[in-house]
XYZ file of C-alpha atoms in Angstrom:
595
model
C 0.483 -0.151 0.176
C 2.962 2.444 0.907
C 4.367 1.584 -2.429
C 2.216 2.473 -4.426
C 1.281 5.782 -2.409
C 5.149 6.603 -2.930
C 7.834 4.727 -4.852
C 10.162 7.155 -4.597
C 10.204 7.356 -1.158
C 11.678 3.681 -1.447
C 13.349 4.112 -3.573
C 15.191 6.966 -2.238
C 15.430 4.928 0.986
C 17.008 1.632 -0.856
C 19.787 4.064 -2.651
C 20.248 5.488 0.493
C 21.212 1.763 1.788
C 23.164 0.337 -0.386
C 25.633 4.286 -0.618
C 25.965 2.884 2.884
C 26.532 -0.316 2.279
C 28.833 1.121 -0.359
C 30.525 3.542 2.732
C 31.471 0.203 4.562
C 32.981 -1.893 2.432
C 35.686 0.613 1.251
C 38.795 -0.358 1.790
C 40.415 2.705 4.066
C 43.253 2.997 0.961
C 46.878 4.814 2.422
C 49.162 7.045 0.966
C 51.555 5.233 0.673
C 53.595 1.600 0.551
C 53.794 0.528 4.248
C 57.546 -0.575 4.724
C 58.837 -4.339 3.827
C 60.973 -3.877 6.912
C 58.110 -2.280 9.605
C 55.477 -5.263 8.296
C 58.027 -8.033 7.603
C 59.263 -7.641 10.900
C 55.859 -7.521 12.576
C 53.911 -9.737 10.324
C 56.473 -12.955 12.407
C 56.358 -11.479 15.438
C 52.664 -12.645 15.059
C 53.611 -15.264 13.948
C 56.029 -16.752 16.545
C 53.499 -15.400 18.975
C 50.412 -17.763 17.430
C 53.330 -20.592 16.857
C 53.326 -24.006 19.014
C 56.898 -24.536 19.291
C 56.297 -28.861 20.564
C 53.506 -30.429 17.546
C 53.628 -26.480 14.977
C 51.579 -25.112 13.761
C 49.895 -22.161 13.920
C 46.713 -22.416 15.806
C 45.164 -23.716 18.919
C 42.486 -27.019 17.568
C 41.242 -27.162 14.553
C 44.576 -26.819 13.142
C 43.886 -25.869 9.289
C 47.497 -26.441 7.206
C 47.639 -22.240 6.339
C 50.641 -22.371 3.601
C 50.545 -18.642 3.840
C 51.838 -18.522 6.625
C 54.890 -20.475 5.568
C 55.314 -18.937 2.590
C 56.022 -15.448 4.365
C 58.455 -17.278 6.815
C 60.349 -19.287 3.813
C 60.797 -15.024 2.073
C 61.395 -13.556 5.164
C 64.497 -15.798 5.689
C 65.053 -15.234 2.902
C 65.941 -11.675 3.478
C 67.394 -11.687 6.449
C 69.715 -12.478 9.040
C 70.484 -14.095 12.206
C 68.892 -15.655 14.724
C 65.048 -14.716 14.152
C 65.941 -16.072 11.003
C 66.779 -19.022 11.302
C 63.304 -19.617 14.219
C 61.539 -18.117 11.101
C 63.043 -21.170 8.788
C 62.111 -23.504 11.493
C 58.784 -23.241 12.523
C 58.840 -23.550 8.770
C 59.968 -27.023 8.559
C 59.009 -28.332 12.484
C 55.515 -27.544 10.653
C 55.729 -29.229 8.090
C 57.487 -32.618 9.963
C 54.528 -33.012 11.930
C 52.369 -32.642 9.279
C 53.532 -34.659 7.504
C 53.887 -37.797 10.476
C 49.887 -37.481 11.516
C 46.841 -38.170 10.412
C 45.926 -35.041 8.434
C 47.961 -37.274 6.084
C 46.285 -40.137 4.333
C 50.077 -42.043 4.546
C 47.998 -45.148 2.959
C 46.469 -42.958 -0.405
C 48.877 -40.178 0.330
C 47.445 -36.545 -0.381
C 46.409 -33.755 2.986
C 43.547 -33.525 4.230
C 41.404 -30.618 5.171
C 42.403 -29.711 8.503
C 43.107 -31.687 11.526
C 40.429 -31.330 14.286
C 43.051 -31.879 17.004
C 46.326 -29.792 18.071
C 48.091 -32.597 17.362
C 47.115 -33.582 13.884
C 46.420 -36.159 14.864
C 42.370 -37.199 14.088
C 41.462 -35.263 10.632
C 38.383 -33.379 8.385
C 39.473 -36.427 6.080
C 37.769 -34.111 3.246
C 40.301 -33.402 0.922
C 40.701 -30.092 -1.316
C 42.730 -29.660 -4.408
C 43.717 -25.858 -3.855
C 45.410 -27.775 -0.373
C 47.209 -29.866 -2.003
C 48.483 -27.838 -3.998
C 49.542 -25.205 -2.036
C 51.078 -27.819 0.533
C 52.874 -29.277 -3.065
C 54.741 -25.305 -3.910
C 54.817 -24.681 0.318
C 56.604 -28.127 0.635
C 58.890 -27.513 -2.736
C 60.050 -24.502 -1.672
C 60.781 -25.345 2.297
C 63.041 -28.741 -0.208
C 64.715 -25.544 -2.156
C 65.904 -23.662 0.923
C 67.109 -26.786 3.452
C 67.078 -29.593 0.628
C 65.459 -32.346 3.625
C 64.762 -35.303 1.618
C 61.661 -36.520 3.966
C 59.835 -32.285 1.764
C 60.606 -34.306 -1.784
C 59.068 -37.389 -0.886
C 56.209 -35.748 0.565
C 55.755 -33.688 -2.812
C 56.002 -36.372 -4.997
C 53.512 -38.427 -2.419
C 50.886 -34.961 -2.871
C 51.761 -34.932 -6.633
C 50.927 -39.046 -7.271
C 47.663 -38.089 -4.451
C 46.218 -35.456 -7.550
C 47.340 -37.777 -10.578
C 45.758 -40.349 -9.583
C 42.730 -39.321 -8.219
C 41.914 -36.067 -8.433
C 43.173 -35.896 -12.459
C 40.269 -36.032 -15.627
C 41.476 -37.946 -18.821
C 42.261 -34.690 -20.819
C 44.051 -32.352 -18.128
C 41.952 -30.997 -15.794
C 42.053 -31.486 -11.668
C 38.827 -32.049 -9.828
C 38.084 -29.948 -6.976
C 37.557 -32.462 -3.935
C 37.044 -36.114 -2.057
C 34.493 -36.132 0.674
C 35.376 -37.239 4.221
C 32.458 -39.302 4.501
C 31.632 -43.286 1.837
C 29.720 -45.671 3.084
C 32.324 -48.438 5.320
C 31.270 -51.247 3.527
C 29.167 -51.822 0.235
C 25.616 -52.206 1.238
C 25.856 -50.192 4.210
C 23.144 -47.440 4.314
C 24.588 -44.250 6.551
C 27.768 -42.788 5.373
C 30.513 -42.500 8.319
C 33.748 -39.486 8.825
C 37.043 -41.666 7.693
C 35.570 -44.767 7.124
C 37.532 -45.002 3.836
C 40.645 -44.008 5.673
C 41.037 -45.754 8.988
C 41.638 -48.875 10.206
C 41.220 -51.663 13.624
C 44.296 -53.876 14.777
C 42.731 -56.531 13.988
C 42.662 -55.550 9.690
C 46.773 -54.953 10.382
C 46.771 -57.861 11.523
C 44.897 -60.204 8.585
C 46.246 -58.311 5.974
C 49.780 -57.752 7.307
C 50.091 -61.128 9.032
C 51.619 -63.195 6.460
C 53.651 -61.163 4.860
C 57.198 -62.436 4.850
C 59.653 -60.866 6.963
C 63.512 -60.478 6.883
C 65.781 -63.080 8.354
C 67.482 -60.239 11.238
C 63.536 -60.428 12.603
C 63.019 -61.287 16.642
C 61.290 -64.232 16.922
C 57.476 -63.874 16.837
C 58.072 -60.082 15.938
C 55.319 -59.962 12.825
C 55.559 -56.905 9.702
C 51.901 -56.053 11.510
C 53.983 -55.517 15.019
C 56.526 -53.034 12.713
C 53.423 -51.044 11.571
C 51.184 -51.345 13.772
C 53.612 -49.192 16.138
C 55.240 -46.811 13.692
C 51.594 -45.914 13.009
C 50.378 -46.031 16.654
C 47.528 -48.655 15.484
C 46.081 -50.183 18.955
C 43.554 -52.573 18.924
C 41.221 -50.372 21.084
C 41.619 -47.709 18.652
C 43.964 -44.342 18.840
C 41.248 -41.748 18.473
C 40.676 -40.030 21.380
C 36.724 -39.897 22.486
C 37.021 -36.363 22.822
C 37.551 -35.687 18.812
C 34.756 -38.551 17.747
C 31.350 -36.913 18.924
C 29.417 -39.163 17.160
C 31.031 -42.741 17.976
C 31.837 -42.445 14.400
C 35.414 -43.752 14.779
C 34.964 -46.301 18.507
C 37.914 -49.086 18.124
C 39.344 -47.396 14.644
C 42.902 -46.313 14.049
C 43.657 -43.439 12.389
C 47.245 -43.475 11.341
C 50.101 -41.786 12.874
C 53.827 -41.152 13.185
C 54.939 -40.990 16.445
C 58.185 -41.191 16.693
C 60.540 -41.447 13.499
C 61.018 -44.546 11.038
C 65.114 -44.117 12.651
C 63.276 -44.736 15.610
C 60.972 -47.686 14.498
C 64.018 -49.353 12.468
C 65.838 -49.110 15.916
C 63.620 -50.663 18.338
C 63.050 -53.777 16.444
C 67.090 -53.963 14.801
C 66.564 -53.047 10.964
C 68.787 -51.216 8.997
C 67.063 -48.024 8.178
C 66.582 -49.935 4.138
C 65.533 -52.193 5.126
C 61.961 -51.107 7.058
C 61.585 -48.831 4.591
C 60.841 -51.114 2.481
C 59.011 -52.783 4.753
C 56.885 -49.661 4.875
C 56.704 -49.519 1.360
C 55.844 -53.045 1.149
C 53.293 -52.802 3.960
C 51.925 -49.828 3.091
C 51.093 -51.288 -0.901
C 49.314 -54.317 0.420
C 47.511 -51.677 2.459
C 46.794 -49.184 -0.201
C 45.149 -52.497 -2.494
C 42.614 -53.607 0.578
C 41.145 -49.455 0.819
C 40.720 -50.081 -3.307
C 38.238 -52.712 -2.064
C 36.093 -49.946 0.392
C 34.267 -47.467 -0.909
C 34.930 -44.623 -2.603
C 34.591 -41.419 -1.147
C 32.180 -39.179 -3.359
C 34.368 -37.280 -5.435
C 33.653 -33.633 -6.760
C 34.282 -33.929 -10.703
C 33.747 -30.114 -10.404
C 37.242 -27.920 -12.200
C 37.424 -24.834 -11.049
C 39.862 -22.141 -13.596
C 41.640 -20.651 -9.702
C 42.260 -23.985 -8.367
C 44.103 -25.743 -11.961
C 45.462 -22.850 -11.661
C 47.480 -23.002 -8.335
C 47.988 -26.959 -9.374
C 50.066 -25.850 -12.652
C 52.107 -24.087 -10.181
C 52.754 -26.557 -7.873
C 53.180 -29.312 -10.847
C 55.429 -26.956 -12.279
C 57.638 -25.478 -9.475
C 58.130 -29.431 -8.063
C 59.176 -30.207 -11.841
C 61.773 -27.180 -11.366
C 63.306 -27.781 -8.744
C 63.015 -31.573 -8.369
C 64.303 -31.937 -11.856
C 61.289 -33.847 -12.707
C 60.348 -33.027 -16.562
C 56.976 -35.480 -15.867
C 55.558 -32.695 -13.169
C 55.593 -30.035 -16.230
C 54.465 -32.073 -18.715
C 51.717 -32.556 -15.987
C 51.553 -28.423 -15.748
C 51.775 -28.232 -19.816
C 48.617 -30.089 -19.710
C 46.646 -28.720 -17.303
C 46.885 -25.162 -18.785
C 46.025 -26.964 -22.389
C 42.622 -27.998 -20.852
C 42.097 -24.717 -18.802
C 42.555 -22.867 -22.361
C 40.210 -24.961 -23.837
C 37.821 -25.893 -21.558
C 38.222 -22.695 -19.536
C 38.812 -19.886 -21.361
C 36.615 -18.363 -24.275
C 39.110 -17.998 -27.165
C 36.193 -15.279 -28.908
C 36.282 -12.527 -25.784
C 39.388 -14.219 -24.332
C 37.625 -14.265 -20.539
C 37.937 -17.281 -17.864
C 35.130 -19.750 -16.998
C 34.750 -20.520 -13.437
C 34.259 -23.976 -13.697
C 33.532 -26.824 -15.687
C 32.505 -30.668 -15.566
C 32.658 -34.062 -16.586
C 30.212 -35.682 -17.995
C 28.401 -38.239 -15.840
C 28.794 -41.953 -18.279
C 32.601 -41.837 -15.747
C 34.580 -41.582 -19.260
C 35.948 -38.699 -18.112
C 33.817 -36.007 -21.387
C 34.631 -32.658 -20.376
C 31.177 -30.396 -20.387
C 30.602 -26.705 -20.208
C 26.971 -25.512 -18.275
C 24.520 -24.122 -21.397
C 25.484 -20.631 -19.576
C 29.124 -21.060 -18.140
C 29.596 -18.914 -15.383
C 32.597 -16.031 -15.769
C 35.752 -16.042 -14.129
C 36.099 -14.504 -11.147
C 39.655 -12.515 -10.021
C 40.934 -15.462 -8.259
C 40.301 -17.275 -11.208
C 42.399 -15.251 -12.969
C 44.971 -14.430 -10.943
C 45.820 -18.090 -10.020
C 46.585 -18.995 -13.573
C 47.989 -16.407 -14.090
C 50.833 -17.464 -11.609
C 50.564 -20.510 -12.665
C 50.968 -19.430 -15.947
C 54.411 -17.753 -15.062
C 55.410 -20.887 -12.982
C 55.430 -23.143 -16.076
C 57.394 -20.753 -18.284
C 60.071 -21.017 -15.703
C 60.044 -23.828 -15.555
C 59.522 -25.357 -19.686
C 60.310 -21.674 -21.113
C 58.112 -21.817 -23.827
C 57.234 -18.341 -24.277
C 53.208 -18.724 -25.601
C 52.286 -19.031 -21.418
C 54.216 -16.417 -20.512
C 52.403 -14.817 -23.620
C 48.895 -15.908 -22.238
C 49.672 -14.399 -18.937
C 50.409 -11.408 -20.235
C 47.050 -11.380 -21.988
C 44.800 -12.890 -18.981
C 46.756 -9.851 -17.031
C 45.153 -7.262 -19.385
C 41.659 -9.335 -19.379
C 41.886 -9.286 -15.351
C 42.506 -5.326 -15.353
C 39.807 -4.736 -17.547
C 37.590 -6.333 -15.702
C 38.342 -5.701 -11.919
C 39.969 -3.085 -11.080
C 39.715 0.286 -9.518
C 40.427 2.683 -11.050
C 39.653 4.913 -8.403
C 40.579 3.225 -5.200
C 43.239 0.586 -6.472
C 43.697 -3.172 -6.117
C 40.607 -5.112 -7.530
C 37.150 -5.944 -6.752
C 36.785 -9.766 -6.509
C 33.627 -9.324 -9.559
C 33.349 -8.307 -12.888
C 32.106 -5.030 -13.818
C 28.902 -5.082 -15.329
C 27.535 -8.120 -13.184
C 23.984 -7.338 -12.027
C 23.736 -9.756 -9.597
C 26.239 -8.367 -6.940
C 24.662 -5.546 -4.978
C 28.379 -3.880 -4.036
C 31.461 -4.831 -5.231
C 33.870 -6.037 -2.817
C 37.561 -6.676 -2.390
C 38.571 -9.454 -0.208
C 41.120 -8.676 2.301
C 42.706 -11.284 3.869
C 44.389 -14.251 3.721
C 43.336 -17.325 5.108
C 42.061 -21.057 3.590
C 43.162 -19.580 0.044
C 45.587 -16.779 -0.783
C 43.855 -13.312 -1.711
C 43.635 -12.964 -5.063
C 44.964 -9.356 -4.675
C 48.109 -10.898 -2.904
C 48.650 -13.288 -5.238
C 48.300 -10.015 -8.045
C 51.107 -8.291 -6.523
C 53.331 -11.062 -7.130
C 52.114 -11.626 -10.198
C 52.501 -7.433 -11.839
C 55.791 -7.204 -9.909
C 57.153 -10.273 -12.156
C 54.980 -9.533 -15.686
C 56.485 -5.853 -15.343
C 60.025 -6.951 -15.560
C 59.788 -9.987 -17.808
C 57.721 -8.223 -21.074
C 58.517 -4.571 -19.558
C 55.246 -3.324 -18.176
C 56.301 0.064 -15.492
C 52.065 0.080 -15.881
C 52.294 -3.625 -14.156
C 54.809 -2.402 -11.662
C 52.200 0.828 -10.385
C 49.771 -1.029 -9.981
C 51.299 -3.099 -7.437
C 52.178 -0.183 -5.622
C 48.650 1.173 -5.734
C 46.683 -2.114 -4.538
C 49.440 -2.442 -1.462
C 49.173 1.547 -0.972
C 44.964 -0.069 -0.671
C 45.830 -2.506 2.401
C 48.325 -0.133 3.856
C 46.646 0.256 7.086
C 46.351 -3.621 7.458
C 49.355 -3.754 6.512
C 50.931 -2.009 8.863
C 49.042 -3.462 11.969
C 47.764 -6.744 11.561
C 49.991 -7.943 8.321
C 49.153 -11.543 10.225
C 45.768 -10.994 8.209
C 46.868 -10.937 5.102
C 50.915 -13.398 5.239
C 50.615 -13.553 1.576
C 50.155 -9.824 0.627
C 53.075 -9.294 3.045
C 55.532 -11.945 1.407
C 54.107 -9.772 -2.041
C 55.565 -6.610 -0.049
C 58.553 -7.554 0.506
C 59.206 -8.791 -3.497
C 57.835 -5.503 -4.283
C 60.286 -3.480 -2.587
C 63.175 -6.119 -2.366
C 63.080 -6.083 -6.779
C 62.927 -9.059 -8.438
C 66.556 -9.912 -10.081
C 66.187 -10.761 -13.481
C 68.505 -13.643 -14.673
C 68.600 -14.021 -18.803
C 70.430 -16.998 -20.660
C 71.401 -16.408 -23.869
C 72.667 -19.382 -26.425
C 70.933 -21.860 -27.795
C 68.574 -24.586 -25.920
C 70.539 -26.708 -26.511
C 73.433 -25.544 -24.633
C 74.440 -27.534 -22.101
C 75.955 -24.559 -20.421
C 72.558 -22.373 -20.773
C 71.642 -25.844 -18.732
C 73.361 -25.287 -15.847
C 73.570 -21.746 -15.542
C 69.626 -21.734 -15.999
C 69.560 -24.565 -13.274
C 71.945 -22.951 -10.797
C 69.192 -19.900 -11.959
C 65.551 -21.535 -10.724
C 67.204 -23.551 -7.381
C 67.774 -20.193 -6.153
C 67.056 -18.588 -2.651
C 66.120 -15.230 -4.982
C 64.068 -18.150 -6.840
C 61.663 -17.824 -3.630
C 61.569 -13.213 -3.912
C 59.870 -14.205 -7.714
C 62.740 -14.051 -9.440
C 62.266 -13.774 -13.416
C 64.221 -16.335 -15.272
C 64.019 -16.196 -19.105
C 66.345 -18.413 -21.333
C 66.568 -16.418 -24.909
C 68.111 -17.672 -28.499
C 69.645 -14.272 -29.366
C 71.661 -15.805 -32.278
C 68.276 -17.139 -33.715
C 67.749 -16.573 -37.621
C 64.749 -14.406 -38.373
C 63.251 -17.588 -40.568
C 62.353 -18.968 -37.461
C 59.400 -16.955 -36.530
C 59.108 -13.439 -34.147
C 59.893 -13.883 -30.504
C 56.539 -12.393 -28.868
C 59.952 -11.366 -26.181
C 61.938 -10.147 -28.256
C 59.375 -8.436 -29.484
C 58.655 -6.804 -26.321
C 61.973 -6.201 -25.480
C 64.379 -5.524 -28.025
C 67.631 -5.333 -26.046
C 67.492 -8.460 -25.553
C 68.728 -9.743 -28.701
C 71.500 -7.508 -28.250
C 72.874 -10.030 -25.349
C 75.420 -12.796 -26.028
C 77.575 -14.964 -25.548
C 80.741 -12.544 -26.185
C 83.709 -15.651 -24.631
C 84.913 -17.717 -26.908
C 85.005 -21.811 -26.175
C 81.565 -20.166 -24.919
C 78.018 -21.345 -26.191
C 76.014 -19.777 -23.375
C 76.349 -16.758 -21.410
C 74.037 -15.829 -18.562
C 73.355 -11.627 -17.244
C 71.749 -10.448 -13.688
C 69.989 -7.666 -14.377
C 67.971 -5.724 -11.496
C 65.999 -2.118 -12.147
C 66.548 -2.262 -15.764
C 70.825 -2.706 -15.607
C 72.986 -6.269 -16.158
C 76.082 -7.170 -15.245
C 78.640 -8.319 -17.501
C 78.089 -11.621 -18.746
C 79.151 -14.775 -16.931
C 79.517 -18.482 -18.044
C 79.658 -20.729 -14.877
C 76.819 -21.934 -12.203
C 79.634 -21.181 -10.200
C 80.047 -16.990 -11.526
C 76.249 -16.773 -11.599
C 75.504 -18.422 -7.806
C 78.505 -15.011 -6.546
C 75.953 -13.021 -8.232
C 73.225 -13.604 -7.191
C 74.705 -14.527 -3.327
C 76.083 -11.079 -4.057
C 71.667 -9.424 -4.441
């Protein structure tokens, strides 16, 4: 009735409400980029206060992996010296070790669950998310690069094996998740949390009791005894009833390593090699038994954003661990995104696509595809940048720049800086917002700053550097006061102020020396700080086709090996200034160490 009598009053009231909401959603823009050293020091102090030194991690139960925290600690460690820098690395490494030993890691089928319900990383919420696998594979790779701890390399391999086996579509994309609950056995009417993953003591004895034992075993000791000891498998189950309010895990065991491989081997008088082989065989038997159980539901939706994170993970692991198959898998995934999650005509990403119900891996799209959001663009761009570093195929960095430009067109806030989460012109969105927190996934603005800095150098675009600066200004207040809420952006701020180095390696791609120089560059600790690595054949004949990078940066053509007997050289560049060429990995390492 009132609407009919006075519609203008209600329209005006609605407009006032919308204006107030829009004002409340504004992030108070700062007038300068915050100090990286002050922000970094404060973020480290806040993480140190929340760190649990005995069990690792940065919160009380429930405990999430929080890769963004560890990303920051590793990068802050690289840029600093002294006891605090050492502590930053120790905090990260200890957390990674404790997670890998805990029940949050699936010791049988591999991969990480979403979080632990207890402070000991023991009893997880058994759902497995693609974005966790991607981020954790990346942070374990970075930790391996800095420490050369073989356990970290093994976990990277385990995560990527899980994703390849259980979350991969035949056409190249990656599925989103596996559910936490499943039917305990065929014919069950109710699903239970963790049913696919847990074990009774009796099951283990039955499975492993008949396995042959090494001759050095003590009389009466069986393989099941060793496995039960190592993974704390108990006759009455090892799950605290407090962590099992619905009695779904009563009498069950969630595998956890309380000690170490060395301690278990010593207890049973075995060499470490013999124990590891025994454990490998036992876990293979358990994996085969688990495959006979009803599987959890597979969420076969394929998201551009999470596929971008996974492209990064495979590309970085392939680069650091020198595993060509990982790089090939990243290439296959990037080709999948281009074919199924990208509209060639408009140059825009789609949010998602799906596997057809026939179970044959055919990929389908809904009648009206969902347009990509900011995180789709930011995460895919980063994946493509990491993929270019890994395989040095210029088409990937070219596409990264095209997507960055499209991201700027759709999401950039020209008045305040930073990126909105949704594109302009979306009538389904009342108020365009900006994500201002790094959580289980990093915020797209945080990732965008790093992307912009790397692209600014690689394709010589100063406007990208300007956008990174304006984004950091937008979040000045939060970075200055509570950087713990934006650790990934704090990492990007470190990268911004440090100004990433660039290593240009010239000479034919077939050059052994060129490959050695490339290996030195991509495995140096400065690669954690956004370092750009380019292999460029400045002697390539014009008839072989134009180089995208040469078209953007003609100065690359002038960079040639100048030393007799050397078919390759490396230039270290920073702030548009390049060193004299060097001709050995040792000289390049010395140059990088001096930065």
